[in-house]
Coordinates of C-alpha atoms and ligand atoms in Angstrom, one line a residue:
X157 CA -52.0 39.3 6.0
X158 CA -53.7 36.8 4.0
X159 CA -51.3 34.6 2.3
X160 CA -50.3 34.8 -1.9
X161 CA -52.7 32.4 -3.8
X162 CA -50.7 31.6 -7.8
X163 CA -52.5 29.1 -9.7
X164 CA -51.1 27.7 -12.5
X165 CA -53.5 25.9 -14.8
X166 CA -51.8 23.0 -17.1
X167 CA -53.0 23.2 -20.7
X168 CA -50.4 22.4 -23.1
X169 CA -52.1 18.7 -23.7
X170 CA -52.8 17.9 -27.0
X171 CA -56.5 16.2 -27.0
X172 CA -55.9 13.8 -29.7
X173 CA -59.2 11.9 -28.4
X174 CA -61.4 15.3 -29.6
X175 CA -60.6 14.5 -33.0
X176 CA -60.5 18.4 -33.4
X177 CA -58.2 21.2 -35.3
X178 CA -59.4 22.8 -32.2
X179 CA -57.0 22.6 -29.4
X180 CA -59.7 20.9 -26.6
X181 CA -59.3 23.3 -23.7
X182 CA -61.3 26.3 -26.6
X183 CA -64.4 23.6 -26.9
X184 CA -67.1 25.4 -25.0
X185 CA -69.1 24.1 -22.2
X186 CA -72.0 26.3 -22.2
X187 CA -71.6 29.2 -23.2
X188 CA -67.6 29.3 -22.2
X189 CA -63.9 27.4 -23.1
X190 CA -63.4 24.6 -21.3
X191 CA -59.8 27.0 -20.2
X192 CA -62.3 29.5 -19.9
X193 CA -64.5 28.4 -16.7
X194 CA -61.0 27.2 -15.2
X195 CA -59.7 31.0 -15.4
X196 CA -63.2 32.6 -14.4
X197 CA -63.1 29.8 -11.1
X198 CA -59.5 30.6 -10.2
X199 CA -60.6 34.4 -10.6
X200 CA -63.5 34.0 -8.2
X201 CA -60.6 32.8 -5.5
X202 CA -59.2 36.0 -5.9
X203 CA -55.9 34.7 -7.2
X204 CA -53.0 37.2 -7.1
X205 CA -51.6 35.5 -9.8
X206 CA -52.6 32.9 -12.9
X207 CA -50.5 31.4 -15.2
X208 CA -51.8 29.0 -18.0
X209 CA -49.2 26.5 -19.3
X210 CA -50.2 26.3 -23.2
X211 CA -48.5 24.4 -26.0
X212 CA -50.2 22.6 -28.4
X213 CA -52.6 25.1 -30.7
X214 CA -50.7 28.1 -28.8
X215 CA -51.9 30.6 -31.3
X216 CA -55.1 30.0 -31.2
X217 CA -55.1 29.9 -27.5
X218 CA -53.7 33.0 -26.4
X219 CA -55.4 34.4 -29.4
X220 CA -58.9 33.4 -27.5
X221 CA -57.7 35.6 -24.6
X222 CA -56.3 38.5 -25.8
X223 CA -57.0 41.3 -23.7
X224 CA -57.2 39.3 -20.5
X225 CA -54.3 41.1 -19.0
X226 CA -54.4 39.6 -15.4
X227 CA -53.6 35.4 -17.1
X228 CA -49.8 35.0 -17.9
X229 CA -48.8 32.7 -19.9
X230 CA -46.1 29.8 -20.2
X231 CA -45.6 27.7 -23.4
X232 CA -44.6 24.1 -22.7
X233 CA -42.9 23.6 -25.8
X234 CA -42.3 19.8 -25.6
X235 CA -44.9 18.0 -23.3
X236 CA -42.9 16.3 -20.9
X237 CA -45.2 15.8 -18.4
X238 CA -47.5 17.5 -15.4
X239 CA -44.2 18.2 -13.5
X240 CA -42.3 19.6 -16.3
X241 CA -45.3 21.9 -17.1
X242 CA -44.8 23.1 -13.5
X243 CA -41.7 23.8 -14.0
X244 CA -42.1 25.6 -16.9
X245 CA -44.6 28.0 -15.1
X246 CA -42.3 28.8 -12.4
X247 CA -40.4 31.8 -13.9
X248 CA -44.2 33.4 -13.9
X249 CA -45.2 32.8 -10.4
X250 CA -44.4 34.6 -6.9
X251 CA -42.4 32.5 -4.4
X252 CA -44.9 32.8 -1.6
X253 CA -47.7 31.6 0.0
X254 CA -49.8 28.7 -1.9
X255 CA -49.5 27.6 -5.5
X256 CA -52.7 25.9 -6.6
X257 CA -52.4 23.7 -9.5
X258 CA -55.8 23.1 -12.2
X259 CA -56.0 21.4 -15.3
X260 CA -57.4 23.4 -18.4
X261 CA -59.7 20.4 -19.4
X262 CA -61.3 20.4 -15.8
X263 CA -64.0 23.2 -16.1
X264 CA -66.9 22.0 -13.3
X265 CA -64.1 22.7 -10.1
X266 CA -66.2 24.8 -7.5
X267 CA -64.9 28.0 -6.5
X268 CA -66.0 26.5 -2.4
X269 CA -63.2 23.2 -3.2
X270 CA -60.3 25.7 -4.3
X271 CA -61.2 27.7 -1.4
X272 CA -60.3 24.8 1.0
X273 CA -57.4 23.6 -0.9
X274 CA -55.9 27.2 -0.2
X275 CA -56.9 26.9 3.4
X276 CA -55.7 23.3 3.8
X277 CA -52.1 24.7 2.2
X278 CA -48.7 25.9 4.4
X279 CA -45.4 26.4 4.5
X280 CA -44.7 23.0 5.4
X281 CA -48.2 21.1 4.5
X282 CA -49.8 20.3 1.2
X283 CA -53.3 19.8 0.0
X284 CA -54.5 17.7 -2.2
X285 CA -57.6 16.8 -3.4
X286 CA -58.9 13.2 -3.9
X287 CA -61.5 10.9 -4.8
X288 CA -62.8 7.5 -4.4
X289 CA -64.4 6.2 -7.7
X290 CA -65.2 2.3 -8.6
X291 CA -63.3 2.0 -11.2
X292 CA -59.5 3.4 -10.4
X293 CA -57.9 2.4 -13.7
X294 CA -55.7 5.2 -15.5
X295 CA -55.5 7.5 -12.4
X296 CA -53.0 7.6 -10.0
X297 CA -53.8 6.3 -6.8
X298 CA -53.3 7.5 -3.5
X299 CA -51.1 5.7 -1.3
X300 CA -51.4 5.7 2.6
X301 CA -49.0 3.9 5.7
X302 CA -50.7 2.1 8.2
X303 CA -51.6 5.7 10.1
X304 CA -53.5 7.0 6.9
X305 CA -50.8 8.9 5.8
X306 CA -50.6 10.0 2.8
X307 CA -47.0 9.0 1.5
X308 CA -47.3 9.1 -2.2
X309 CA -49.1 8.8 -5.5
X310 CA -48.7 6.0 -7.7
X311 CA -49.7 6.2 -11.5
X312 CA -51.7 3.4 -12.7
X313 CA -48.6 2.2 -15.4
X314 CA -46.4 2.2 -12.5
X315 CA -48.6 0.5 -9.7
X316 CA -48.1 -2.8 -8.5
X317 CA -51.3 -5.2 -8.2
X318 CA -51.4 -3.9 -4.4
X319 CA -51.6 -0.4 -5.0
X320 CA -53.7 -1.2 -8.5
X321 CA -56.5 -2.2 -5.6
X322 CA -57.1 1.3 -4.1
X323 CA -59.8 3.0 -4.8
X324 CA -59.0 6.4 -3.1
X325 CA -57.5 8.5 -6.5
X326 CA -55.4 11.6 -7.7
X327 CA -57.9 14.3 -9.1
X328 CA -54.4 16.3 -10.1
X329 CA -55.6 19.3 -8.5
X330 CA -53.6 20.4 -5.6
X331 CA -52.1 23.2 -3.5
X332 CA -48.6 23.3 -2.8
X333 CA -45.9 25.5 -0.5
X334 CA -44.9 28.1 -2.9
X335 CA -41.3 28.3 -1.5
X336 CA -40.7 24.9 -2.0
X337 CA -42.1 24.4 -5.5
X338 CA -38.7 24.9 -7.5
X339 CA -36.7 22.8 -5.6
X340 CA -39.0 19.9 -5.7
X341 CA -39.6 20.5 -9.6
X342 CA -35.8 20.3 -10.2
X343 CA -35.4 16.8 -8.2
X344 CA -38.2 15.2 -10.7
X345 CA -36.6 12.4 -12.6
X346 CA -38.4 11.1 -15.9
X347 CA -37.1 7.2 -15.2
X348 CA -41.1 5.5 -14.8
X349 CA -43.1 3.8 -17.0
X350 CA -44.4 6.7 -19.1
X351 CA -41.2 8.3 -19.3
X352 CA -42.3 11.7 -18.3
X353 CA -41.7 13.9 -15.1
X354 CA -44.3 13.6 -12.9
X355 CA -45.7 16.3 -10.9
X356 CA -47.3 13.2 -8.4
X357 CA -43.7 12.8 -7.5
X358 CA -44.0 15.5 -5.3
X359 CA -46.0 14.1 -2.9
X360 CA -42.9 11.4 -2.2
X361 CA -40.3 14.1 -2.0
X362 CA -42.3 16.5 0.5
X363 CA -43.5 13.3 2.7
X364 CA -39.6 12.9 2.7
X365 CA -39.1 16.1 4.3
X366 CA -41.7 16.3 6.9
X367 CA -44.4 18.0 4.9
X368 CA -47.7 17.3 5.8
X369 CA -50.4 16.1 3.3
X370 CA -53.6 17.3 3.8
X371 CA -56.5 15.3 1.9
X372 CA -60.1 16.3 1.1
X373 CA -62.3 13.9 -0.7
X374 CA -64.4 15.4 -3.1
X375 CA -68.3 14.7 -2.9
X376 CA -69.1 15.0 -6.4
X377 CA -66.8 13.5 -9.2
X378 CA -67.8 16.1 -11.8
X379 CA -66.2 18.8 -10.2
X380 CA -62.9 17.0 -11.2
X381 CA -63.8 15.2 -14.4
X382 CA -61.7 16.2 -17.4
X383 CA -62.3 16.2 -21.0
X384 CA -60.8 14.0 -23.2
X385 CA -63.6 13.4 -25.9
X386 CA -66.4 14.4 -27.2
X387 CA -68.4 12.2 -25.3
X388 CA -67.1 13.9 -21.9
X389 CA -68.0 17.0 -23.3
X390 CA -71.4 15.9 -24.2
X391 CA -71.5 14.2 -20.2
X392 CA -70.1 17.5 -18.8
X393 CA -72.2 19.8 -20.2
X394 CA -75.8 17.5 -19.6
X395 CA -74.2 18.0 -15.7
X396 CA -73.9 21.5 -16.1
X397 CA -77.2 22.1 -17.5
X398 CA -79.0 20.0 -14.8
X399 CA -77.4 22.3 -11.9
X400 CA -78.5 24.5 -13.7
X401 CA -82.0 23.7 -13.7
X402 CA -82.1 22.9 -10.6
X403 CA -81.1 26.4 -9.3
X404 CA -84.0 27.4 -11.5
X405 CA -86.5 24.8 -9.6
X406 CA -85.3 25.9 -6.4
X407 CA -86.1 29.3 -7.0
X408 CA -89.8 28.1 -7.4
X409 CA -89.5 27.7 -11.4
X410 CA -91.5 24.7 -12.9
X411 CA -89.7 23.3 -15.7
X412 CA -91.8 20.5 -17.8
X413 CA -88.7 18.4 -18.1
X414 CA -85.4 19.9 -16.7
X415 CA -83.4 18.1 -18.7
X416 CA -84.6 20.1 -21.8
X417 CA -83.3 23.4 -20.8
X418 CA -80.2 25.1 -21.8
X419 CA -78.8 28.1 -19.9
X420 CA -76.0 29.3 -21.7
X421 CA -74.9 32.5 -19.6
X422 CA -76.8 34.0 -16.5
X423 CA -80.9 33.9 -16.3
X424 CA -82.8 35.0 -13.3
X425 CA -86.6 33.4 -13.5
X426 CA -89.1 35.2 -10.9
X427 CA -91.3 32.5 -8.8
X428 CA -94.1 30.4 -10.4
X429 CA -93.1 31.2 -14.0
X430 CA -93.4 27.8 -16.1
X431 CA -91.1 26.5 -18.8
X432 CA -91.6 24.0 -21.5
X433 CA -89.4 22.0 -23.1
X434 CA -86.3 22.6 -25.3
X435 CA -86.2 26.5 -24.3
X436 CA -82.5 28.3 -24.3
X437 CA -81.4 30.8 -22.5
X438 CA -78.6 33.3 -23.8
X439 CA -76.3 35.7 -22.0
X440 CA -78.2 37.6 -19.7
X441 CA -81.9 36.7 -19.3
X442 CA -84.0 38.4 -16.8
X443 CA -87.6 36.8 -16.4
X444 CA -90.3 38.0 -14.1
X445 CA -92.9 35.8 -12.2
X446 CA -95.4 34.1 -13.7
X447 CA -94.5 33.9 -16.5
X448 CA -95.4 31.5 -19.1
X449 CA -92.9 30.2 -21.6
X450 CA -93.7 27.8 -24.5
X451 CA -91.9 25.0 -26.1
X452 CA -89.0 25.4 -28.5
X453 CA -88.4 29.5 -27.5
X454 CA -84.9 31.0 -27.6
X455 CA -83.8 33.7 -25.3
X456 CA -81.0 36.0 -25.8
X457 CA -80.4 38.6 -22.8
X458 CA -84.0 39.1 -23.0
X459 CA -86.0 41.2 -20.3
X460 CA -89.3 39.5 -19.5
X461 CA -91.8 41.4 -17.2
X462 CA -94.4 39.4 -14.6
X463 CA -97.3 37.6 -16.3
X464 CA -96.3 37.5 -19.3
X465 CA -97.0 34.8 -22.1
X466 CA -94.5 33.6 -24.3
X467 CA -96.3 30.8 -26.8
X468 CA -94.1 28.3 -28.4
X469 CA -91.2 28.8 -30.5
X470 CA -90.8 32.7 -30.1
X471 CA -87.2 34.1 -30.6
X472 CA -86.1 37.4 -28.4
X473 CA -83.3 38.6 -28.6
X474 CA -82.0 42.3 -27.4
X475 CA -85.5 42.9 -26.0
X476 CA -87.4 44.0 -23.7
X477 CA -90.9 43.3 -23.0
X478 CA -93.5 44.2 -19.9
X479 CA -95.6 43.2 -18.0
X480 CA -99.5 41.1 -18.7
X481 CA -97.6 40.6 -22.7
X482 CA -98.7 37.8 -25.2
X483 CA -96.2 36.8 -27.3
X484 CA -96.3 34.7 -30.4
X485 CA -96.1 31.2 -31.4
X486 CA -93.4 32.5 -33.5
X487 CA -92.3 35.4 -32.8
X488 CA -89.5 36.8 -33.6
X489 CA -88.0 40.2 -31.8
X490 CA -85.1 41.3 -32.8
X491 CA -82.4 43.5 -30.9
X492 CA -83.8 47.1 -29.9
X493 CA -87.5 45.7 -29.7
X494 CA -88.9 47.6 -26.3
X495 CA -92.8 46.1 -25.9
X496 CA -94.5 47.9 -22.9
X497 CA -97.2 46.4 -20.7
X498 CA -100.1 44.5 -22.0
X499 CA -99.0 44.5 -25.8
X500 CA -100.2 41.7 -27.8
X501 CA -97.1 40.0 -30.7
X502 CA -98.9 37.4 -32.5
X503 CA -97.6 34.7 -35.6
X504 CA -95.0 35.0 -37.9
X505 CA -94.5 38.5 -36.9
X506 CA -90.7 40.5 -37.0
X507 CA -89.9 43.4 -34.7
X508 CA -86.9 45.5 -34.8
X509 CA -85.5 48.6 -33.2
X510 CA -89.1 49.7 -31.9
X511 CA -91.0 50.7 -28.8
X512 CA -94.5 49.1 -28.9
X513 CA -96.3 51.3 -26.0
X514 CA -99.0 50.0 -23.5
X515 CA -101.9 47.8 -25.0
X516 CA -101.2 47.8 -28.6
X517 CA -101.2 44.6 -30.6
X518 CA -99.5 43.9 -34.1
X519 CA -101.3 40.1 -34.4
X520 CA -99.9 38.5 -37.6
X521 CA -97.6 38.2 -40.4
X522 CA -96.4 41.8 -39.9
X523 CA -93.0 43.5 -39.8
X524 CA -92.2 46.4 -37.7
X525 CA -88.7 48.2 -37.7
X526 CA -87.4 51.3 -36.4
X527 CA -90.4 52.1 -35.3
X528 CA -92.2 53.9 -32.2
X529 CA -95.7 52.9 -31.9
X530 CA -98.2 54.6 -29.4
X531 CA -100.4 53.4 -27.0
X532 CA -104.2 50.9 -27.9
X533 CA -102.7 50.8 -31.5
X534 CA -103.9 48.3 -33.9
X535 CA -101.9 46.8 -36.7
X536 CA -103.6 44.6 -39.0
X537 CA -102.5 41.6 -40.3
X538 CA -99.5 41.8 -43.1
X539 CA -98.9 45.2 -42.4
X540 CA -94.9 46.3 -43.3
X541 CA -92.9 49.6 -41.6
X542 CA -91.0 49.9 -44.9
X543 CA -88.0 50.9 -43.5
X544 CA -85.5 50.9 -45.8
X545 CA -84.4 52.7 -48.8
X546 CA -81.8 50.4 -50.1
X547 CA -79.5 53.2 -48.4
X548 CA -80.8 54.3 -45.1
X549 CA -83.1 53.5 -42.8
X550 CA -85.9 55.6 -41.3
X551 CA -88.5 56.0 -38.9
X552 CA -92.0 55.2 -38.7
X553 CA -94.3 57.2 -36.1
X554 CA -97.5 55.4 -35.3
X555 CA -99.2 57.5 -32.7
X556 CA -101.7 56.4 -30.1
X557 CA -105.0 54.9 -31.1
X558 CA -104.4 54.1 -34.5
X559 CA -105.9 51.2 -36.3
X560 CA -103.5 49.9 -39.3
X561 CA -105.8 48.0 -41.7
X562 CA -104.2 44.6 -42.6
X563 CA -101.8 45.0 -45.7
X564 CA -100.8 48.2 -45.3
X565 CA -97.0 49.5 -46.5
X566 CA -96.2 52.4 -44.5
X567 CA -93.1 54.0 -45.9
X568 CA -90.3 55.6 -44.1
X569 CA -90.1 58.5 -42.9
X570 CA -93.7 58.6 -42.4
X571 CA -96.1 59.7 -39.4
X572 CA -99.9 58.3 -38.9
X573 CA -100.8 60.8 -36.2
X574 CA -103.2 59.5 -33.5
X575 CA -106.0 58.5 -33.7
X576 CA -106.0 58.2 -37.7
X577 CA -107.6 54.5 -39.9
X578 CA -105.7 53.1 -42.7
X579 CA -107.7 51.7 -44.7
X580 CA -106.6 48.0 -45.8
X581 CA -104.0 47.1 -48.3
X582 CA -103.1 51.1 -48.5
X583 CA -99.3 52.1 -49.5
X584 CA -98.7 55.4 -47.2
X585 CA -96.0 57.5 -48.2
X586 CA -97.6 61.0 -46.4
X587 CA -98.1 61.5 -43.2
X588 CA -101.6 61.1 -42.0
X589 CA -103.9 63.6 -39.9
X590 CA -105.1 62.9 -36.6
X591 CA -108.2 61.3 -36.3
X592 CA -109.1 60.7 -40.1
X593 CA -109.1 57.8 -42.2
X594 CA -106.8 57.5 -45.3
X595 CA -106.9 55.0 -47.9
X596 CA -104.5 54.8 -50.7
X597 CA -104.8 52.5 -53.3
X598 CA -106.7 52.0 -56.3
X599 CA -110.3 52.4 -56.0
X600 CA -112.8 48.8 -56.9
X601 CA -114.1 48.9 -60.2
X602 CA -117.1 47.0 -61.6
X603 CA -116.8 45.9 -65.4
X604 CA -120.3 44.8 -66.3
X605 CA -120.3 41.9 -69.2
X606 CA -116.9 41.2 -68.6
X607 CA -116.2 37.5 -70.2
X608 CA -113.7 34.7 -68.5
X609 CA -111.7 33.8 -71.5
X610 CA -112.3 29.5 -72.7
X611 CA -110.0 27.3 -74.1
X612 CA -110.2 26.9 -77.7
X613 CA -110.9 23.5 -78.8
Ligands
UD1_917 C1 -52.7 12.9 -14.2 C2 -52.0 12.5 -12.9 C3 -52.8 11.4 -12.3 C4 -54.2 11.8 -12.1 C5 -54.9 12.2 -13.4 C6 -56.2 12.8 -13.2 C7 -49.6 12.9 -13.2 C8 -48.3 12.3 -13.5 N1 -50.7 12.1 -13.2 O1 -52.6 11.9 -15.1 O2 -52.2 11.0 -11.0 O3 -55.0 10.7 -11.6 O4 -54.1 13.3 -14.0 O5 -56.8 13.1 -14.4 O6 -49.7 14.1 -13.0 N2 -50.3 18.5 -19.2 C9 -49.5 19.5 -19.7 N3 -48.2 19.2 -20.0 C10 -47.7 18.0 -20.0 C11 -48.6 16.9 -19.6 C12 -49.9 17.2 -19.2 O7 -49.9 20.7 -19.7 O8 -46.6 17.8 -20.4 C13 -51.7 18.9 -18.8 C14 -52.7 18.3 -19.7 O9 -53.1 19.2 -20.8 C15 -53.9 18.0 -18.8 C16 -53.2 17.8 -17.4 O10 -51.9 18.3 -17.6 O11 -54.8 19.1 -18.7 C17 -53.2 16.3 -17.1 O12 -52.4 15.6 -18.1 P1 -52.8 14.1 -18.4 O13 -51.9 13.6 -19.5 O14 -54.3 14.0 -18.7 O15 -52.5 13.4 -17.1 P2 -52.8 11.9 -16.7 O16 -51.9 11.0 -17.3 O17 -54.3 11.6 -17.0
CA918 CA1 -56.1 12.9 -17.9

């Protein structure tokens, strides 16, 4: 039977350092809480149990995950220390198998390094997770006999100029006997320089008892760098965004400069497809191959078919486009836009709630909501769906091979049945025939000896 995995994720600091009415563990990384990544990770080990130790801005916290029904929570009402937090979680948490312990302000802990930490744990053996950084000062440091045991941590205000030397330090994270915990917890004393109860006291006490302590190293620091300002935040997230490219790259994606590029959610992006600078990716993205995506676009779970050509600063969002496309510069499709295969978007032209169908093209300065449009259809320049009576909103039907001369107000409900030419700068409040042309608007006149008035002297 595989063992009970708790994890109990400490969160109750205060962040003074953010300089925020925000408690720090709800600043995002991405697209997601700092408290938030640390939850989805310890969900991905497929943790029986998780309990977040909360205090300062409470409300707001548990407020943030309401409706997360498999997170219990434990308020730390005074801030005592990591070991008092423990404690305070206990009541929450099953008294077997392994109790892993995270911090809420460490989001960039792979799922791969918990994984081993709950391997590493037994009854009688606990793992803890270390690393060796050049400059030790404020972490607790690692202490070791003359086998390379572990027999303690050390916190920097407590060390002596000996210990102040080692290098190897306490990430905090660590997995510990679940049996064991409340007895340990209870014989924390708060007499050290900080005047708190430390949970690094365990390591002592257990070493006392025969307990094993098993260390892994981490390769890479950012996996257990906290937050503590903005500037961390700001260094966390530049990491974050850089794996990020780099899955991108290794999946055969050129980016122009990968460190202008912001995922924030999921994006798949289809081999040979190239990507400018300063694009942003949104929720879900899906992109096919070759596709080409210009500066300055912004993506927002946005479908994006093979060969398709995004030119610069385009926004999509809620759409879904096809295959051989040409899209923008500035574009803008809004949610419900559906383009088909080889349809052309060009300039400063809005699309909303529409299906655009194989090879039509709507070039410039046009707007086209709640809409269906038909196949090889034309829509001139400045052309408006006027879909809106101040009230409701209705459809326009633009069937296959029509031509839309430019400046043409097509008002809802209204059907230009295939085939059909509207004449430039029409207003069309009936539906037209197939195959005919309609113009509607006032007919050129000539006025012969018309005079320019002059200014009188
Ligand atoms: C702690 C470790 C130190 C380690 C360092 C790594 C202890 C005594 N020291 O020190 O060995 O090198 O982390 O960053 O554990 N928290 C609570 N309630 C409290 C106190 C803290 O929930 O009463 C939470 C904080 O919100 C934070 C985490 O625990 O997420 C760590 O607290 P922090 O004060 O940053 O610990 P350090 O003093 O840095
Ligand atoms: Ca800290």
């Amino acid at each position: 039977m595989p063992k009970k995995v708790n994890i109990v994720i400490l969160a109750a600091g205060k962040g003074t350092r953010m300089r925020s009415s925000l408690p720090k563990v709800l600043h995002s990384l991405s697209h997601k809480t700092l408290l938030g990544h640390v939850v989805d990770t310890s969900r991905s080990v497929d943790a029986d149990n998780i309990c977040v130790v909360y205090g300062h801005g409470g409300d707001q916290v548990l407020d943030t995950f309401s409706g997360q029904d498999d997170v219990a929570w434990a308020e730390q009402k005074e801030q005592l220390g990591t070991g008092h937090a423990l404690k305070v979680a206990i009541p929450k948490l099953e008294k077997e198998g392994v109790t892993l312990v995270l911090y809420g302000d460490v989001p960039l802990t792979r799922k791969e390094t918990l994984e081993k930490l709950i391997a590493d744990c037994g009854e009688n053996s606990i793992a803890l997770l270390t690393a060796k950084v050049a400059d030790p000062t404020g972490y607790g440091r690692i202490v070791r006999d003359s086998s390379a045991k572990v027999t303690a941590i050390v916190e920097h205000k407590d060390a002596n100029a000996e210990q102040l030397k080692i290098d190897e330090i306490n990430t905090g994270i660590l997995a510990l006997p679940a049996g064991k915990i409340e007895k340990w917890v209870n014989a924390f004393s708060n007499d050290n320089a900080q005047g708190e109860y430390y949970l690094t006291d365990v390591i002592e006490l257990a070493v006392n008892e025969g307990c094993s302590v098993n260390t892994t190293c981490v390769d890479d620091f950012y996996e257990t760098l906290g937050v503590n300002s903005r500037q961390q935040l700001a260094e966390l997230e530049r990491y974050y965004q850089l794996q990020e490219a780099e899955k991108l790259m290794a999946a055969g994606v050129t980016l122009r400069d990968p460190a202008r590029l912001d995922v924030r959610g999921s994006v798949t992006v289809g081999q040979d497809s190239i990507i400018d600078v300063n694009v942003i990716f949104e929720g879900d993205c899906e992109i096919g191959a070759n596709v080409n995506i210009g500066a300055n676009c912004h993506f927002k779970n946005a479908k994006i078919g093979a060969n398709t050509t995004i030119l610069a600063n385009s926004i999509i969002e809620d759409s879904s486009i096809g295959e051989y496309a040409n899209i923008g510069p500035y574009a803008r499709l809004r949610p419900g836009t559906d383009l088909a295969d080889k349809t052309k978007v060009g300039n400063f032209v809005e699309i909303k709630n529409a299906n655009i169908d194989v090879g039509s093209k709507v070039n410039h300065l046009s707007y086209v909501g709640d809409a269906k449009v038909g196949k090889g259809v034309n829509i001139g320049a400045g052309s408006i769906t006027c879909n809106y009576d101040g009230v409701n909103k209705h459809q326009t039907v633009i069937e296959d091979k029509c031509f839309i001369g430019s400046n043409s107000a097509l008002v809802a409900p209204v059907k230009i049945a295939k085939g059909s030419t509207v004449g430039a700068g029409s207003t069309i409040t009936v539906s037209t025939d197939e195959e005919t042309l309609t113009v509607a608007r006032a007919k050129q006149r000539a006025i012969k000896g018309w005079k320019r008035p002059v200014k009188k002297k």
